[in-house]
PDB file of C-alpha atoms and ligand atoms in Angstrom:
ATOM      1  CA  UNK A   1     -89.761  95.066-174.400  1.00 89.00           C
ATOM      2  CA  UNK A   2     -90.820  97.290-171.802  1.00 98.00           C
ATOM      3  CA  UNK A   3     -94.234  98.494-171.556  1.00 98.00           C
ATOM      4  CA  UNK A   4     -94.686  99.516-167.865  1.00 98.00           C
ATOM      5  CA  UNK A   5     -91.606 101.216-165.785  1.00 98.00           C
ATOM      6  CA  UNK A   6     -91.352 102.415-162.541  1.00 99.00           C
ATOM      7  CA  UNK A   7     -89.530 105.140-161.501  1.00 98.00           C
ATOM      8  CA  UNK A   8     -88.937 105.704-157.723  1.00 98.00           C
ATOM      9  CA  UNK A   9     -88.019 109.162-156.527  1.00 98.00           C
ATOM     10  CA  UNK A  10     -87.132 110.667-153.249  1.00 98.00           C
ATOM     11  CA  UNK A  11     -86.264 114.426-154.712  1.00 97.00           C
ATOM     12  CA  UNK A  12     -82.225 114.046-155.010  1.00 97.00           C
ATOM     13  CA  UNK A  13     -80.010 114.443-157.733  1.00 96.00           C
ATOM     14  CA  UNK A  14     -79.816 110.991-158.652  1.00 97.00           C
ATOM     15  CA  UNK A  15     -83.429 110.117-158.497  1.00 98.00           C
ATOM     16  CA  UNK A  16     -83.495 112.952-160.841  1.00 97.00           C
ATOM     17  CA  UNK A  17     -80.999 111.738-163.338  1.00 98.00           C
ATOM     18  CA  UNK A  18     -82.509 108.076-163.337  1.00 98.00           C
ATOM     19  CA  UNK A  19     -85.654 110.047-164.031  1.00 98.00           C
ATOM     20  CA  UNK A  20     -84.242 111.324-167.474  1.00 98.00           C
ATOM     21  CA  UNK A  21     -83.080 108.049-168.241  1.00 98.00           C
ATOM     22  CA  UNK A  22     -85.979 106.289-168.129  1.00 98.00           C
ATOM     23  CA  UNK A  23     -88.006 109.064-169.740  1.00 98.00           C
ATOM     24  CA  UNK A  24     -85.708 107.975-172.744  1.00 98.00           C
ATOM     25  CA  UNK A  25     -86.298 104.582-172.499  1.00 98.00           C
ATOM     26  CA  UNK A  26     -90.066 104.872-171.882  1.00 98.00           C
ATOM     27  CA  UNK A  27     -90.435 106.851-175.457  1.00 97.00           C
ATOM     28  CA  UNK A  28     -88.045 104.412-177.195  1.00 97.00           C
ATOM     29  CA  UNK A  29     -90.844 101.862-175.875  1.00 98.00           C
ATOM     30  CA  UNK A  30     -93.600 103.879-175.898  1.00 98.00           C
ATOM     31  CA  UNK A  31     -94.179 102.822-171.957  1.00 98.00           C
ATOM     32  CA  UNK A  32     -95.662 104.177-169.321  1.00 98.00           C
ATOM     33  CA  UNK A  33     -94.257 105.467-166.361  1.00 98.00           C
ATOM     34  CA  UNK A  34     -95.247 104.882-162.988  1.00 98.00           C
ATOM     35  CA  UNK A  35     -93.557 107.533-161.067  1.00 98.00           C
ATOM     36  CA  UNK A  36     -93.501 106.568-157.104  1.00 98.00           C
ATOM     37  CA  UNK A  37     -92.489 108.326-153.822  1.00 98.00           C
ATOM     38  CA  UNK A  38     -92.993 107.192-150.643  1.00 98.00           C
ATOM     39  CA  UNK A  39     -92.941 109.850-147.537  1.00 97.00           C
ATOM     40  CA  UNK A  40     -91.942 108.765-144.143  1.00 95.00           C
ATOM     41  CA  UNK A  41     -94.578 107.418-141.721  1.00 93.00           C
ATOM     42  CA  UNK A  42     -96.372 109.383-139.714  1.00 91.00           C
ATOM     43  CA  UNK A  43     -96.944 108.045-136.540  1.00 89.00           C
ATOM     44  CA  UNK A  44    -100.853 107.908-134.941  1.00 84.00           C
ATOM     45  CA  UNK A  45     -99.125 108.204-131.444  1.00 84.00           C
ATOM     46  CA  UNK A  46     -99.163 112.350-131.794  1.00 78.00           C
ATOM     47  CA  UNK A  47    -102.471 112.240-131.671  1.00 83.00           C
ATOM     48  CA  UNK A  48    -105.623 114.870-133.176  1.00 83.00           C
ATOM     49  CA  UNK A  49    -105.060 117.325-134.963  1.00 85.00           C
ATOM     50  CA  UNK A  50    -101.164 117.170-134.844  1.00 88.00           C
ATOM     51  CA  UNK A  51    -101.099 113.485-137.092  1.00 91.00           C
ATOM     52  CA  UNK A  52    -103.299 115.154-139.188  1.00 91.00           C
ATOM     53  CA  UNK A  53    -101.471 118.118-139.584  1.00 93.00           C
ATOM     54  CA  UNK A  54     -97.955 116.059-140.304  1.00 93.00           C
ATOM     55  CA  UNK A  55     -99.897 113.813-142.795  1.00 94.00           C
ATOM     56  CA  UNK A  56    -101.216 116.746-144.498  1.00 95.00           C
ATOM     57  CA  UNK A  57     -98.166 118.661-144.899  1.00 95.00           C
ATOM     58  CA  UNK A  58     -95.744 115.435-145.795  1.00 96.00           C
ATOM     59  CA  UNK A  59     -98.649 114.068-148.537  1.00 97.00           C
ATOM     60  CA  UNK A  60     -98.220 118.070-149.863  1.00 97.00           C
ATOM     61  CA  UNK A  61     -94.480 117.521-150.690  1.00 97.00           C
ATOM     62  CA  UNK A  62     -94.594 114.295-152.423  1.00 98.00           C
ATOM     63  CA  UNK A  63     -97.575 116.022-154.488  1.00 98.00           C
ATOM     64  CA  UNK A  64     -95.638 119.010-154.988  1.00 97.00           C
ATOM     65  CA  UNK A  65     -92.683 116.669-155.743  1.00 98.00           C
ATOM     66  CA  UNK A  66     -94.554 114.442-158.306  1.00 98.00           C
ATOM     67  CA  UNK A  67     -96.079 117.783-159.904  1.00 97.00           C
ATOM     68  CA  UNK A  68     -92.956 118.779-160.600  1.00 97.00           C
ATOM     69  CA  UNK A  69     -91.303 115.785-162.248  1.00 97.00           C
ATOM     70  CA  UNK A  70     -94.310 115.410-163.758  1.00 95.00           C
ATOM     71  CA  UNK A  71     -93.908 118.682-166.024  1.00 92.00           C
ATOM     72  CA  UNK A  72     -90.453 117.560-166.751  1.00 93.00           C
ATOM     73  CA  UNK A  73     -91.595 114.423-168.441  1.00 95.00           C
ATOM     74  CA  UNK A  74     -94.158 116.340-170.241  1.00 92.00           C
ATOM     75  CA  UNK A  75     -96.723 115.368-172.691  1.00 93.00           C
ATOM     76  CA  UNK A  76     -94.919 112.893-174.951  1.00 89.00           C
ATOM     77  CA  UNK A  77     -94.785 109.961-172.195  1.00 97.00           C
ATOM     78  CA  UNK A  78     -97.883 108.610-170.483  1.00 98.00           C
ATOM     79  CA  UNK A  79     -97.624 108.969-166.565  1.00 98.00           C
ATOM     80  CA  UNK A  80     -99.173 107.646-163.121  1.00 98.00           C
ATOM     81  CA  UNK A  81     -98.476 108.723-159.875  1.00 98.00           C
ATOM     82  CA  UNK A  82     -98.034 106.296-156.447  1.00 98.00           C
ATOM     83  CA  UNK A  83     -97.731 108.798-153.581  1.00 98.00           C
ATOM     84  CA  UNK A  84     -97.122 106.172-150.344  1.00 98.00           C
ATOM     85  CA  UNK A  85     -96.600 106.608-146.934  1.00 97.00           C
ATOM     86  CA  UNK A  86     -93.915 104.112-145.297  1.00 97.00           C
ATOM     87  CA  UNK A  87     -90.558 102.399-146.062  1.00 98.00           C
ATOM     88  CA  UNK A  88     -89.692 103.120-149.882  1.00 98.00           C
ATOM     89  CA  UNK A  89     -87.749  99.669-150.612  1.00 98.00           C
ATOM     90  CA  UNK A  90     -90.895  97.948-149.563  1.00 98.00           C
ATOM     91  CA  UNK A  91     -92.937 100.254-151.786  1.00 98.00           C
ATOM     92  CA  UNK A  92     -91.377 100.243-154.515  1.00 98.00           C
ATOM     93  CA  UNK A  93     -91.264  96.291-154.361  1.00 98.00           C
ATOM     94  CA  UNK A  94     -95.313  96.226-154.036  1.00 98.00           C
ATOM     95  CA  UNK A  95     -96.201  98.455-156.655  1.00 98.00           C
ATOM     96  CA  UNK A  96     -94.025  96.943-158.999  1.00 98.00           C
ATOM     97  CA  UNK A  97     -95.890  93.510-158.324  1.00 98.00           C
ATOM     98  CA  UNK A  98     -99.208  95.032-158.423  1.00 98.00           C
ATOM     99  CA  UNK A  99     -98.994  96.805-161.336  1.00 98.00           C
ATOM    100  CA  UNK A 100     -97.232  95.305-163.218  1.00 98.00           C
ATOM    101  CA  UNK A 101     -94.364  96.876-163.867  1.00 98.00           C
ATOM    102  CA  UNK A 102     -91.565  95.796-165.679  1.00 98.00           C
ATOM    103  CA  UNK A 103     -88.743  97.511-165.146  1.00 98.00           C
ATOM    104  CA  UNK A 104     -87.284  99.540-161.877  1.00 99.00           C
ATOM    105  CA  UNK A 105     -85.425 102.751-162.377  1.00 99.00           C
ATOM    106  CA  UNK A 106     -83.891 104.439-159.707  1.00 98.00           C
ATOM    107  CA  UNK A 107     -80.739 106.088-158.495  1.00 98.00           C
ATOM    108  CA  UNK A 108     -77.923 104.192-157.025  1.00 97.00           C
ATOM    109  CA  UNK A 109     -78.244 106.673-153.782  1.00 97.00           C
ATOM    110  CA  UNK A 110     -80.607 109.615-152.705  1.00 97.00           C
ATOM    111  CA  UNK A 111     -80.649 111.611-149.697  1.00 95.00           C
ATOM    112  CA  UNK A 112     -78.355 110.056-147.645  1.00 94.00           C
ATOM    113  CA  UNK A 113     -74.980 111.452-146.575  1.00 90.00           C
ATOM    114  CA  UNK A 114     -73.067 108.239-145.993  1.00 89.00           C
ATOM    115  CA  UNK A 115     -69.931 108.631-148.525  1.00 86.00           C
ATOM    116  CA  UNK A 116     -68.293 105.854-150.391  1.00 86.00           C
ATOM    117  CA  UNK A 117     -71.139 103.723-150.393  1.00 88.00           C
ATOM    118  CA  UNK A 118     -72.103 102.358-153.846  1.00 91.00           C
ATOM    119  CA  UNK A 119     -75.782 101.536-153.123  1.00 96.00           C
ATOM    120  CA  UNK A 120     -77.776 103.344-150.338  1.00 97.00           C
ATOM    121  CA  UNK A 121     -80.447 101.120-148.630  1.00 97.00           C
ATOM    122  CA  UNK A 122     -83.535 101.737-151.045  1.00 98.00           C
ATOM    123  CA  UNK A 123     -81.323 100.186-154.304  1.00 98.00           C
ATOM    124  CA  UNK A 124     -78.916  97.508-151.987  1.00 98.00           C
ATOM    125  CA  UNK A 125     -82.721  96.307-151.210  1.00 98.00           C
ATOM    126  CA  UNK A 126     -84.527  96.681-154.555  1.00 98.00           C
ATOM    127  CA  UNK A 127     -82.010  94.964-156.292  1.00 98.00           C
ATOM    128  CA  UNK A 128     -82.112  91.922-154.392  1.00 98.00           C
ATOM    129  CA  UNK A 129     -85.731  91.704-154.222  1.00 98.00           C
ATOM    130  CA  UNK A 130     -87.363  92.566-157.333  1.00 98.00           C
ATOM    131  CA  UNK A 131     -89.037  90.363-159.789  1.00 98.00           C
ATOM    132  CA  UNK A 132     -87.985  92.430-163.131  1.00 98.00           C
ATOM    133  CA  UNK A 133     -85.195  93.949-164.703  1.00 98.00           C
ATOM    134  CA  UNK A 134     -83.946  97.100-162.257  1.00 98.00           C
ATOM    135  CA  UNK A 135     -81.492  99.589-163.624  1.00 98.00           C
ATOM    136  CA  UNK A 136     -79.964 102.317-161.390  1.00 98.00           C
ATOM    137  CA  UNK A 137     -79.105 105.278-162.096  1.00 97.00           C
ATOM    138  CA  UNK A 138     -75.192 106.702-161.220  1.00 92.00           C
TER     139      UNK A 138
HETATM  140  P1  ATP B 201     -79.862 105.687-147.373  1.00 67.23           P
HETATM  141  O1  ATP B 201     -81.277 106.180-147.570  1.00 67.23           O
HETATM  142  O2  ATP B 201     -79.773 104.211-147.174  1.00 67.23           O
HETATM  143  O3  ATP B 201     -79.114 106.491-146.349  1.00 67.23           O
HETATM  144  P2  ATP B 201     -79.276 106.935-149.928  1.00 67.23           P
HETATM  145  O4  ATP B 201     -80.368 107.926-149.581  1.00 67.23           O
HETATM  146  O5  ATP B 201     -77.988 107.475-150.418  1.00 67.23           O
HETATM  147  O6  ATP B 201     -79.043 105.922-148.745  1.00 67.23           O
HETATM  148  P3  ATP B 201     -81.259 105.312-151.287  1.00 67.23           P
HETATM  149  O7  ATP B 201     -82.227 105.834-150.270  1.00 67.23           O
HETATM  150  O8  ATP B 201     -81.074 103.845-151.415  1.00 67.23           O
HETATM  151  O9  ATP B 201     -79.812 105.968-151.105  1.00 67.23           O
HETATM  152  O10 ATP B 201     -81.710 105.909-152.685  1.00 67.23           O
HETATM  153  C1  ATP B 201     -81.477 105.235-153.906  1.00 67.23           C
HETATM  154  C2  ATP B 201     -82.651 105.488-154.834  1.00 67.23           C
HETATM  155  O11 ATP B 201     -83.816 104.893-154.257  1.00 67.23           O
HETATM  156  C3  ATP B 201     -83.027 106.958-155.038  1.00 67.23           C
HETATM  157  O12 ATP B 201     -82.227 107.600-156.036  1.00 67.23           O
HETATM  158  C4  ATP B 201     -84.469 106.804-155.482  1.00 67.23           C
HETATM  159  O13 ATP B 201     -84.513 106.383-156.836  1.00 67.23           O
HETATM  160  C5  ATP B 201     -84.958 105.642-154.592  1.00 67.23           C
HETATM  161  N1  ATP B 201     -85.586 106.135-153.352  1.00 67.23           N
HETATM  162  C6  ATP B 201     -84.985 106.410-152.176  1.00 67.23           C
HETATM  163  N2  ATP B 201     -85.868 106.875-151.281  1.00 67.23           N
HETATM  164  C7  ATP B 201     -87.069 106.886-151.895  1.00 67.23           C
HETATM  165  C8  ATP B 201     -88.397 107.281-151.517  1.00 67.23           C
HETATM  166  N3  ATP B 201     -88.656 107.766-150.301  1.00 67.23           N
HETATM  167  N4  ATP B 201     -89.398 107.151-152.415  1.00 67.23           N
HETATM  168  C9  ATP B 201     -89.143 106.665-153.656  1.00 67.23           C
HETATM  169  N5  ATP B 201     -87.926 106.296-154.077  1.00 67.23           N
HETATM  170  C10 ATP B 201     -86.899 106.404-153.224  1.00 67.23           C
HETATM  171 MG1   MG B 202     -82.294 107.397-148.919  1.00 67.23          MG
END
């Protein structure tokens, strides 16, 4: 049923369990994962060699941060990597279209330190938007 999932994570907890859920669900498939993180933009208005420096060191933790999952999913599950710089809902929207994914795992909220909320901004948007199945993670 599923043959191509995407799984967006920004390093929290919850990316982290919606990670191990769809690790499960890509081996009962046998699907690919798609495993996407988008950094924050770094803005061309600082200028030589400081935007280079920023864009260096931010692309370094997503790396380090896809490395890492990476290991967890291991061997058994077949894995690409989408390291993007910008807004993640958007991201996560695009790559899904363009390649063809079809299915969305994420968390229900990352980083952010607003309590009570159900959603946080990346899945309130996600959800709406997408074109294929999304599940999110608690
Ligand atoms: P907000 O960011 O609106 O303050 P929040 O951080 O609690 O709220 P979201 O950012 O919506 O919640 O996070 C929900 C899920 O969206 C995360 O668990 C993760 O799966 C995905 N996500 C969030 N940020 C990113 C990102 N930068 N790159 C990839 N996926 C992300
Ligand atoms: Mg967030």
């Amino acid at each position: 049923m599923f043959s191509r999932i995407l799984v967006a994570v920004d390093g929290s907890e919850h990316a982290h369990r919606a990670l191990e859920v769809a690790i499960d669900v890509a081996k009962h498939y046998q699907a690919t994962i798609v495993l996407l993180h988008a950094f924050p933009h770094v803005s061309d208005f600082l200028g030589t060699p400081f935007y280079e420096s920023m864009l260096e060191s931010r692309m370094l933790i997503g790396r380090s941060l896809l490395e890492s999952l990476r290991s967890i999913i291991g061997d058994t599950v077949a894995v690409e990597e989408q390291l993007l710089q910008g807004p993640p809902a958007p991201a996560i929207l695009r790559v899904a279209d363009v390649e063809h994914c079809d299915l969305i795992v994420m968390g229900s909220r990352g980083h952010g330190q607003i309590a009570g909320l159900l959603l946080g901004s990346v899945s309130h948007v996600v959800t709406q938007k997408a074109h294929c199945p999304v599940m999110v993670v608690h």
